[in-house]
Coordinates of C-alpha atoms in Angstrom, one line a residue:
M22 CA -22.9 27.3 23.4
S23 CA -25.4 25.3 25.9
A24 CA -24.3 22.3 28.5
A25 CA -26.5 20.3 26.0
D26 CA -25.0 21.0 22.9
G27 CA -22.0 18.2 21.9
L28 CA -22.0 14.6 20.9
V29 CA -22.2 12.3 24.3
V30 CA -21.2 8.8 24.5
T31 CA -22.4 7.3 27.7
G32 CA -20.8 4.4 28.8
I33 CA -21.9 2.4 25.8
S34 CA -20.4 -1.4 25.8
K35 CA -21.1 -4.0 21.9
S36 CA -20.2 -8.2 22.4
Y37 CA -19.6 -10.3 20.2
G38 CA -20.8 -13.1 21.6
P39 CA -17.7 -14.3 24.0
T40 CA -15.8 -10.9 22.6
K41 CA -15.6 -7.5 23.8
A42 CA -15.4 -4.8 21.5
L43 CA -16.4 -1.9 24.2
T44 CA -16.8 -1.1 27.2
S45 CA -18.8 1.8 29.3
V46 CA -17.0 3.5 26.7
D47 CA -17.5 7.5 27.8
L48 CA -16.4 10.3 24.9
T49 CA -17.7 13.6 24.1
I50 CA -17.2 15.9 20.9
R51 CA -17.8 19.4 21.3
P52 CA -19.0 21.7 18.5
G53 CA -15.5 23.4 17.0
Q54 CA -13.6 20.2 18.5
V55 CA -11.4 17.9 16.9
V56 CA -10.2 15.1 18.4
A57 CA -8.6 12.4 17.6
L58 CA -9.2 9.2 18.3
I59 CA -6.2 6.6 18.6
G60 CA -5.6 2.6 19.4
H61 CA -3.5 -0.3 18.0
N62 CA -5.1 -2.8 15.5
G63 CA -8.2 -4.1 17.6
A64 CA -9.1 -1.7 20.1
G65 CA -12.4 -0.6 19.5
K66 CA -12.3 2.4 17.0
S67 CA -14.0 1.0 14.4
T68 CA -17.2 -0.8 16.5
L69 CA -17.2 3.2 18.2
L70 CA -17.3 4.4 14.5
R71 CA -20.1 1.8 13.4
A72 CA -22.1 2.9 17.0
L73 CA -22.0 6.4 16.5
S74 CA -22.9 5.9 13.5
G75 CA -25.6 3.9 13.1
A76 CA -24.1 0.9 11.9
E77 CA -23.9 -0.9 14.9
V78 CA -26.9 -0.8 18.3
P79 CA -24.5 -1.0 21.1
D80 CA -25.3 -3.4 23.7
T81 CA -25.6 -0.8 26.8
G82 CA -24.8 3.0 26.9
S83 CA -26.1 5.7 25.2
I84 CA -25.8 8.2 22.6
T85 CA -27.1 12.0 22.8
V86 CA -26.4 14.5 20.5
D87 CA -27.2 18.0 21.1
G88 CA -29.7 16.9 24.3
D89 CA -31.2 14.5 22.0
S90 CA -30.7 11.0 23.5
T91 CA -33.1 9.4 21.2
P92 CA -31.6 6.1 20.1
F93 CA -30.1 4.9 16.5
T94 CA -30.5 1.9 15.1
S95 CA -29.9 2.9 11.6
P96 CA -27.7 5.2 10.3
K97 CA -30.5 7.1 8.6
D98 CA -31.3 8.2 12.0
A99 CA -27.0 9.0 12.9
S100 CA -27.6 11.1 9.7
R101 CA -30.5 13.1 10.6
A102 CA -28.9 13.2 14.0
G103 CA -26.7 15.4 12.4
I104 CA -24.2 12.7 12.6
A105 CA -21.9 11.3 8.8
C106 CA -18.9 9.1 8.7
V107 CA -16.0 8.5 6.5
Y108 CA -14.9 5.4 6.0
Q109 CA -12.0 4.1 4.8
E110 CA -13.6 1.9 2.4
L111 CA -14.7 4.9 -0.1
S112 CA -18.4 4.6 -0.4
L113 CA -19.0 6.8 -4.0
V114 CA -20.5 5.9 -7.3
D115 CA -18.4 5.3 -10.1
E116 CA -21.1 5.2 -12.3
L117 CA -22.6 8.7 -11.2
T118 CA -20.5 12.1 -11.7
V119 CA -19.1 14.2 -8.7
A120 CA -22.5 15.9 -8.4
E121 CA -24.5 12.5 -8.5
N122 CA -21.9 11.4 -5.8
L123 CA -22.4 14.7 -3.6
F124 CA -26.3 14.9 -4.1
L125 CA -27.4 10.9 -3.5
G126 CA -30.6 10.5 -1.5
T127 CA -30.8 14.6 -1.6
E128 CA -31.0 15.9 -5.1
K129 CA -32.2 18.5 -6.0
M130 CA -35.7 18.6 -7.5
S131 CA -37.5 21.2 -10.2
G132 CA -41.8 20.2 -9.6
P133 CA -41.1 16.5 -10.7
L134 CA -37.7 16.9 -12.7
L135 CA -33.9 16.4 -10.7
S136 CA -32.8 20.3 -11.4
R137 CA -29.0 18.9 -12.5
R138 CA -27.9 22.5 -13.8
A139 CA -28.5 23.2 -10.1
M140 CA -26.3 19.4 -8.7
N141 CA -23.5 21.0 -11.5
A142 CA -23.3 24.5 -10.3
R143 CA -23.1 23.7 -6.7
A144 CA -21.6 20.3 -7.1
D145 CA -18.7 23.0 -9.0
E146 CA -18.9 25.8 -5.9
L147 CA -17.9 23.3 -3.6
C148 CA -15.2 21.4 -5.2
K149 CA -13.8 25.1 -6.0
E150 CA -13.8 25.9 -2.0
Y151 CA -12.1 22.5 -0.8
G152 CA -9.2 22.7 -3.5
I153 CA -11.4 19.6 -5.7
P154 CA -9.5 20.1 -9.3
A155 CA -12.6 18.6 -10.9
R156 CA -16.4 19.2 -12.0
G157 CA -19.4 18.3 -11.2
T158 CA -20.2 17.0 -14.0
D159 CA -16.7 14.8 -14.2
S160 CA -16.6 10.7 -14.0
V161 CA -15.6 9.5 -10.9
A162 CA -14.5 7.1 -11.7
R163 CA -11.5 8.8 -12.9
L164 CA -10.7 10.8 -10.3
P165 CA -7.2 9.7 -8.0
V166 CA -7.9 8.6 -4.3
A167 CA -7.2 11.2 -2.9
Q168 CA -9.9 13.6 -4.2
R169 CA -12.0 10.7 -4.1
Q170 CA -11.3 11.0 -0.4
L171 CA -11.6 14.6 -1.0
L172 CA -15.1 14.1 -2.2
E173 CA -16.3 12.0 0.6
V174 CA -15.8 14.8 3.3
V175 CA -17.6 17.3 1.1
R176 CA -20.8 15.2 0.6
A177 CA -21.3 15.3 4.3
I178 CA -20.3 18.5 4.7
N179 CA -23.3 19.0 1.7
R180 CA -25.9 17.1 3.8
D181 CA -25.3 19.4 6.3
A182 CA -23.1 17.1 9.2
K183 CA -23.1 18.6 12.4
Y184 CA -20.2 16.3 13.7
L185 CA -17.9 14.5 11.5
L186 CA -16.4 10.7 11.7
L187 CA -13.0 10.1 9.7
D188 CA -11.8 7.2 9.8
E189 CA -7.8 7.1 8.3
P190 CA -8.8 9.3 5.8
T191 CA -4.8 10.3 5.0
T192 CA -3.7 6.3 4.6
A193 CA -4.4 6.5 1.0
L194 CA -2.9 10.4 0.6
E195 CA 0.9 11.9 -0.8
Q196 CA 2.2 14.5 2.6
D197 CA 0.6 17.6 0.1
Q198 CA -2.1 16.3 0.0
V199 CA -2.6 15.8 4.2
D200 CA -1.5 18.7 5.0
N201 CA -4.7 19.8 2.3
L202 CA -7.0 17.5 3.8
L203 CA -5.8 18.8 7.3
D204 CA -6.3 22.6 6.7
I205 CA -9.9 21.6 6.0
I206 CA -10.7 20.1 9.1
R207 CA -9.6 22.7 10.9
K208 CA -11.1 24.7 9.4
L209 CA -14.1 23.3 9.1
A210 CA -14.3 23.0 13.2
S211 CA -13.0 26.6 13.6
E212 CA -14.6 28.2 11.1
Q213 CA -17.9 25.8 10.2
G214 CA -18.5 24.9 14.0
L215 CA -18.0 21.0 13.0
G216 CA -17.8 18.5 15.8
I217 CA -15.0 16.7 14.6
L218 CA -13.8 13.0 15.7
L219 CA -11.0 11.8 13.6
V220 CA -9.6 7.9 13.5
D221 CA -5.5 8.2 13.3
H222 CA -2.6 6.7 13.8
K223 CA -0.3 9.0 12.6
L224 CA 0.8 11.7 15.9
D225 CA 2.5 14.1 14.6
E226 CA -0.9 15.0 12.6
V227 CA -2.3 14.0 15.8
F228 CA -1.2 17.2 17.0
A229 CA -0.9 18.9 14.5
V230 CA -5.1 19.0 14.0
A231 CA -6.7 17.3 17.1
N232 CA -7.9 19.3 20.4
H233 CA -8.5 16.3 22.4
V234 CA -7.0 13.4 21.6
V235 CA -9.1 9.3 23.3
G236 CA -7.2 6.6 23.2
L237 CA -8.6 3.0 23.1
S238 CA -6.9 -0.5 24.4
G239 CA -8.7 -3.3 25.1
G240 CA -12.2 -2.1 23.9
R241 CA -11.9 0.4 27.0
I242 CA -10.8 4.5 26.6
V243 CA -6.9 3.6 28.5
L244 CA -6.3 7.7 27.8
D245 CA -8.4 11.1 27.5
G246 CA -6.9 14.4 27.3
D247 CA -6.4 17.3 25.8
T248 CA -3.1 17.5 23.0
G249 CA -1.7 20.6 25.1
T250 CA -1.9 18.9 28.5
V251 CA -0.7 15.1 26.8
D252 CA 2.6 14.2 25.7
R253 CA 3.7 11.9 23.0
D254 CA 4.9 9.2 25.4
A255 CA 1.8 9.3 27.4
V256 CA 0.1 8.4 23.9
V257 CA 2.2 5.6 22.7
T258 CA 2.2 4.5 26.7
A259 CA -1.3 4.2 26.8
I260 CA -1.6 2.2 23.5
V261 CA 0.9 -0.1 23.5
G262 CA 1.5 -0.9 27.4
E263 CA 1.9 0.9 30.7
H264 CA 5.4 -1.4 29.8
S265 CA 6.6 0.2 27.0
T266 CA 9.1 2.1 26.2
S267 CA 9.2 5.4 25.8
A268 CA 7.4 7.4 22.1
S269 CA 11.4 8.9 22.1
D270 CA 13.1 5.8 22.3
L271 CA 11.2 4.0 20.5
A272 CA 12.0 6.7 18.4
M273 CA 15.8 6.3 18.2
I274 CA 15.3 2.6 18.3
D275 CA 14.3 2.7 14.4
G276 CA 13.4 -1.1 13.8
A277 CA 15.9 -2.3 16.0
P278 CA 15.4 -5.1 18.3
V279 CA 13.4 -4.1 21.6
E280 CA 14.1 -5.9 25.0
D281 CA 14.4 -9.4 24.7
A282 CA 12.8 -9.9 21.0
A283 CA 16.1 -10.8 19.1
P284 CA 15.8 -11.6 15.5
L285 CA 16.5 -14.8 14.0
S286 CA 20.0 -14.5 12.7
E287 CA 20.1 -16.5 8.3
K288 CA 21.9 -20.0 10.0
E289 CA 18.8 -19.6 12.4
R290 CA 16.5 -20.1 9.2
T291 CA 18.1 -22.0 7.3
E292 CA 18.6 -24.7 10.3
H293 CA 14.5 -24.8 10.5
F294 CA 13.0 -24.7 7.5
G295 CA 14.0 -24.9 3.6
K296 CA 15.8 -22.6 1.0
P297 CA 14.6 -19.0 0.4
V298 CA 12.0 -18.7 -2.1
L299 CA 11.6 -15.4 -2.3
E300 CA 14.9 -12.8 -1.9
V301 CA 13.6 -8.9 -1.5
D302 CA 16.8 -6.4 -1.2
D303 CA 16.1 -2.5 -1.0
L304 CA 12.8 -2.3 -2.7
H305 CA 11.6 0.2 -3.9
C306 CA 8.0 1.5 -5.1
N307 CA 4.7 3.6 -5.0
G308 CA 5.7 4.7 -1.1
L309 CA 7.9 1.9 -0.5
T310 CA 10.8 2.4 1.1
G311 CA 14.0 0.3 1.5
I312 CA 12.1 -3.5 1.8
T313 CA 14.1 -5.9 2.4
L314 CA 13.0 -9.6 3.4
S315 CA 12.7 -12.8 3.1
V316 CA 10.4 -16.1 3.0
R317 CA 11.2 -19.6 3.0
A318 CA 10.0 -23.0 1.8
G319 CA 7.9 -24.0 4.8
E320 CA 8.6 -20.9 6.3
I321 CA 4.9 -19.1 7.3
L322 CA 5.9 -15.1 7.9
G323 CA 3.8 -12.9 9.6
I324 CA 3.9 -9.0 8.2
Y325 CA 2.6 -6.6 10.8
G326 CA 2.0 -2.9 11.5
L327 CA -0.1 0.3 11.5
I328 CA -2.8 0.7 9.1
G329 CA -0.7 2.8 5.8
S330 CA 2.5 1.2 6.7
G331 CA 2.8 -0.5 3.1
R332 CA 1.5 -4.1 4.0
S333 CA -1.0 -4.5 1.1
R334 CA 0.8 -2.2 -1.2
F335 CA 3.6 -4.8 -0.5
L336 CA 2.1 -8.1 -1.2
K337 CA 0.3 -6.6 -4.3
T338 CA 3.8 -5.7 -5.9
I339 CA 5.0 -9.2 -5.8
Y340 CA 2.1 -10.6 -7.4
G341 CA 2.4 -7.9 -10.6
A342 CA -0.1 -5.2 -9.5
E343 CA 2.0 -2.3 -8.6
P344 CA 5.4 -0.9 -10.5
I345 CA 8.6 -2.3 -8.7
G346 CA 10.5 0.8 -9.0
G347 CA 13.7 -0.1 -7.5
G348 CA 16.5 -3.0 -5.6
S349 CA 16.1 -6.5 -5.8
I350 CA 13.2 -8.8 -6.5
T351 CA 15.4 -13.4 -6.4
F352 CA 12.2 -16.0 -6.6
D353 CA 14.4 -19.7 -5.9
G354 CA 16.9 -17.5 -7.6
Q355 CA 16.7 -16.2 -10.1
R356 CA 16.5 -12.4 -11.0
Y357 CA 11.9 -12.0 -10.8
A358 CA 10.1 -8.5 -11.9
P359 CA 6.4 -9.7 -12.4
K360 CA 4.9 -6.5 -14.6
R361 CA 0.7 -8.1 -13.8
P362 CA -0.3 -11.2 -12.2
G363 CA -0.4 -13.0 -14.9
Q364 CA 3.3 -13.6 -14.5
A365 CA 3.3 -13.6 -11.5
I366 CA 0.5 -16.8 -11.4
A367 CA 3.1 -18.7 -14.7
K368 CA 6.2 -18.3 -11.7
G369 CA 4.3 -19.9 -8.8
V370 CA 3.0 -17.4 -6.7
A371 CA -0.6 -17.1 -5.4
F372 CA -2.9 -14.4 -4.1
L373 CA -5.9 -13.8 -1.5
S374 CA -7.0 -10.3 -1.9
E375 CA -8.1 -8.7 2.5
E376 CA -11.2 -7.1 -0.4
R377 CA -12.2 -11.0 -1.6
K378 CA -15.9 -8.9 -1.8
F379 CA -14.2 -6.5 -4.5
D380 CA -11.7 -8.4 -6.6
G381 CA -11.1 -11.8 -5.1
F382 CA -13.2 -13.5 -7.0
I383 CA -16.3 -13.1 -9.8
P384 CA -20.0 -13.0 -8.0
Q385 CA -21.7 -14.7 -10.2
M386 CA -19.1 -17.3 -11.4
T387 CA -20.0 -20.4 -9.1
S388 CA -17.8 -21.6 -6.8
I389 CA -16.8 -24.1 -8.7
E390 CA -15.5 -21.7 -11.7
N391 CA -13.6 -18.8 -9.4
V392 CA -11.6 -21.8 -8.0
V393 CA -10.1 -22.9 -11.9
L394 CA -10.0 -19.4 -12.9
P395 CA -6.5 -19.3 -12.7
V396 CA -6.0 -22.4 -14.0
L397 CA -7.9 -23.1 -17.5
G398 CA -4.7 -23.2 -19.5
R399 CA -3.9 -26.5 -17.9
Y400 CA -7.0 -27.8 -18.5
G401 CA -7.4 -26.7 -22.5
K402 CA -6.1 -27.9 -26.2
A403 CA -6.8 -26.5 -29.7
G404 CA -8.6 -24.4 -27.2
I405 CA -10.9 -26.2 -26.0
L406 CA -11.4 -26.6 -22.3
N407 CA -12.1 -30.3 -20.7
W408 CA -14.9 -28.9 -18.3
R409 CA -15.3 -32.3 -17.1
A410 CA -11.7 -32.3 -15.9
L411 CA -11.9 -29.2 -14.5
K412 CA -14.8 -29.5 -12.7
G413 CA -13.3 -32.4 -10.5
S414 CA -10.2 -31.1 -9.9
A415 CA -11.9 -28.1 -8.6
R416 CA -14.1 -30.6 -6.3
T417 CA -11.5 -31.8 -5.1
V418 CA -9.2 -29.1 -3.6
L419 CA -12.6 -28.3 -2.3
D420 CA -13.6 -31.3 0.1
Q421 CA -10.2 -30.3 1.3
V422 CA -11.3 -27.6 2.5
T423 CA -14.6 -28.3 4.0
I424 CA -16.8 -26.7 2.2
R425 CA -20.6 -25.8 3.5
G426 CA -22.3 -24.8 1.1
D427 CA -23.6 -25.9 -3.2
V428 CA -20.6 -25.1 -5.1
E429 CA -22.5 -24.9 -7.8
N430 CA -24.6 -22.2 -7.1
P431 CA -23.0 -19.1 -7.1
I432 CA -19.6 -18.6 -4.4
T433 CA -21.8 -15.0 -2.5
S434 CA -24.5 -17.6 -1.8
L435 CA -22.1 -19.3 0.6
S436 CA -21.0 -17.2 4.4
G437 CA -18.2 -15.1 4.0
G438 CA -15.5 -18.6 5.8
N439 CA -16.8 -20.2 3.1
Q440 CA -16.3 -17.9 0.3
Q441 CA -12.3 -17.2 2.0
K442 CA -12.0 -20.8 2.2
A443 CA -13.3 -22.0 -1.9
L444 CA -10.6 -18.6 -2.7
F445 CA -7.9 -21.2 -0.4
A446 CA -9.2 -23.7 -2.8
R447 CA -8.6 -22.0 -5.7
A448 CA -5.5 -21.5 -4.2
T449 CA -4.2 -25.1 -3.5
L450 CA -5.7 -26.0 -7.1
Q451 CA -2.8 -23.6 -8.4
A452 CA 0.2 -25.6 -6.2
P453 CA 2.2 -22.1 -6.2
R454 CA 5.1 -21.5 -4.1
L455 CA 5.0 -18.4 -2.4
L456 CA 1.7 -17.6 -1.0
L457 CA 0.5 -14.5 -0.6
L458 CA -2.3 -13.3 2.0
D459 CA -3.7 -10.4 2.8
E460 CA -5.9 -10.3 6.7
P461 CA -6.7 -13.9 5.5
T462 CA -8.9 -14.2 8.6
K463 CA -10.8 -10.8 8.0
G464 CA -14.6 -11.3 8.6
V465 CA -14.9 -14.5 9.4
D466 CA -16.1 -15.9 12.8
I467 CA -14.6 -18.0 15.0
G468 CA -14.9 -21.7 13.8
A469 CA -13.9 -20.9 10.7
K470 CA -10.5 -19.4 11.5
R471 CA -9.6 -22.3 12.7
E472 CA -9.8 -24.3 9.5
I473 CA -7.7 -21.4 7.4
Y474 CA -5.3 -21.5 10.5
G475 CA -5.6 -25.6 9.4
I476 CA -5.0 -24.8 5.9
I477 CA -1.7 -22.5 5.8
R478 CA -0.4 -24.9 8.3
T479 CA -0.5 -27.9 5.6
L480 CA 0.4 -25.7 2.8
A481 CA 3.5 -24.6 4.7
R482 CA 4.1 -27.9 6.1
E483 CA 3.1 -30.8 3.9
K484 CA 3.8 -29.1 0.0
G485 CA 6.8 -26.8 1.2
V486 CA 4.6 -23.7 0.0
A487 CA 6.6 -20.6 1.1
V488 CA 3.7 -18.7 2.7
I489 CA 3.2 -14.2 3.5
V490 CA 0.4 -13.9 5.5
V491 CA -0.4 -10.2 6.3
S492 CA -3.0 -9.1 9.8
S493 CA -3.4 -6.5 11.6
E494 CA -4.3 -9.2 14.4
E495 CA -0.7 -9.6 17.1
E496 CA -2.8 -12.8 18.6
E497 CA -3.5 -14.1 15.4
L498 CA 0.0 -13.7 13.9
T499 CA 2.2 -14.9 17.1
G500 CA -0.2 -17.9 16.6
L501 CA 0.1 -19.1 13.2
A502 CA 3.0 -17.9 11.8
D503 CA 6.7 -19.2 12.3
T504 CA 8.6 -15.6 12.2
I505 CA 7.2 -11.4 11.9
T506 CA 8.9 -8.6 10.8
V507 CA 7.4 -5.2 11.0
F508 CA 6.6 -2.4 8.7
R509 CA 7.1 1.1 9.6
N510 CA 5.5 3.8 7.0
G511 CA 7.0 1.9 3.4
H512 CA 9.5 0.5 5.0
C513 CA 11.2 -3.1 6.6
D514 CA 14.9 -3.1 7.7
G515 CA 14.5 -7.0 7.3
A516 CA 14.8 -8.4 10.9
V517 CA 12.6 -10.8 11.4
F518 CA 11.8 -12.7 15.0
D519 CA 10.9 -16.0 15.9
R520 CA 7.4 -16.4 17.2
D521 CA 7.9 -18.0 20.3
A522 CA 10.4 -14.8 20.8
I523 CA 8.2 -12.3 20.9
D524 CA 4.8 -10.7 22.0
P525 CA 2.3 -8.7 20.9
T526 CA 3.2 -5.6 23.5
Q527 CA 6.3 -5.5 21.4
L528 CA 5.0 -6.2 18.1
R529 CA 3.3 -2.6 18.7
E530 CA 6.2 -1.3 20.1
M531 CA 7.9 -1.4 16.8
A532 CA 5.8 -0.7 15.0
W533 CA 4.9 2.6 16.6
A534 CA 8.1 3.4 16.1
D535 CA 7.7 5.3 13.8
A536 CA 4.7 6.8 14.5
E537 CA 5.3 10.1 14.3
R538 CA 6.3 10.2 10.4
P539 CA 3.8 11.0 8.1
A540 CA 2.9 6.7 6.6
V541 CA 2.4 5.7 3.0
G542 CA -0.8 4.0 2.4

């Protein structure tokens, strides 16, 4: 190996307006090396990945691949240089077969025609080699998540990648699937000489597979060392702050209050808010274990946790989109066990998904049509809809959230912030008792964030709605929520903290308390 070999990042910085996402970041990945990249939510990991994969152009600094420092202006440039990135959001095309996905953009040809036989045969070989129980002719839509995740990795390998970037690849996997993927990562590095950057927050996985670990905090490198010389306490300290509790102490705490953050008693919560709307006791389902929490009328309860801690799955379970395995749930004092979202909506539950573009709205419909979808039954008689009344109600709630754009056009014509506000208008029209929000300000600008915060507070304070907010931004929760609880590895013990009694560093400490255990998705 020559001194020039490697993927070398030198002094790259990236800002979005006044926000500095990366500041003077240096990073080196050598062929045959697995480098783990760790950091709390919002530390800059995703921005760094986008820069390395050509999806973002750094403001300053350089990226050199095996001695070539030609700047990347697009993902194609990075791909030509031998860099492949597998993001959390899988990019496989459901409508295509396994082979078609593996060779998308690099199809094998026989003269002017596609050589499907050759592609299918090679796909069969790759699936067998990497332990994917599928054939090249199988539809990707029928594959479970774990197989899709592996298929993304295999697709990158099939494109002759020299450097592989993996963004939280084990989040949705069960433990045996995690073990299989880690084995593949080891072999790719040791036997094929790939340089691998692994974004991961599970310390067991980091120390099991990585040669080197790099920590990001606030867009800066705060840790850089070989896993053989860096201990776990140093890793946690680098991520959550210099004055944090050690990793071993955190593991012993196992969800108990950290230092000055004392949980609120039920009496204190009763004095501040109304009666409980939702009460969950020892909920078990699909990787969630022992979830215990409650939220009261007029209360904004924030849920914090690492990626894969089970926050989104919990919301989907309450919304009837995931099955309930065990435990008890009461809604306004009555047993509650929705088997589908329609039952949850009928009870007075509204839900805003994290991925609004995929399952939040119907893109071909106008904003007005999307807003009225959950309440069509209220405006029908003998099978005939009263569209005048429907539109009037929709316009009223859309005006309340100050939509900028034509609500008679497809909702996709609006900006991201206005799309999200339209979904809040839909929730308002439902007049819910409980509002579930999964990353409600993801992908919106600062101005839209402030407006969304105002909408949430109005629903809680003036309408008495019980609100549960999942957010990866610690400052967002401590600024918006009344009370905060923490999910770790699919578990929540019910400890609730007043937002004034806990700070972002303490939230990170509690979220990382069990980071050494496998997460659940």
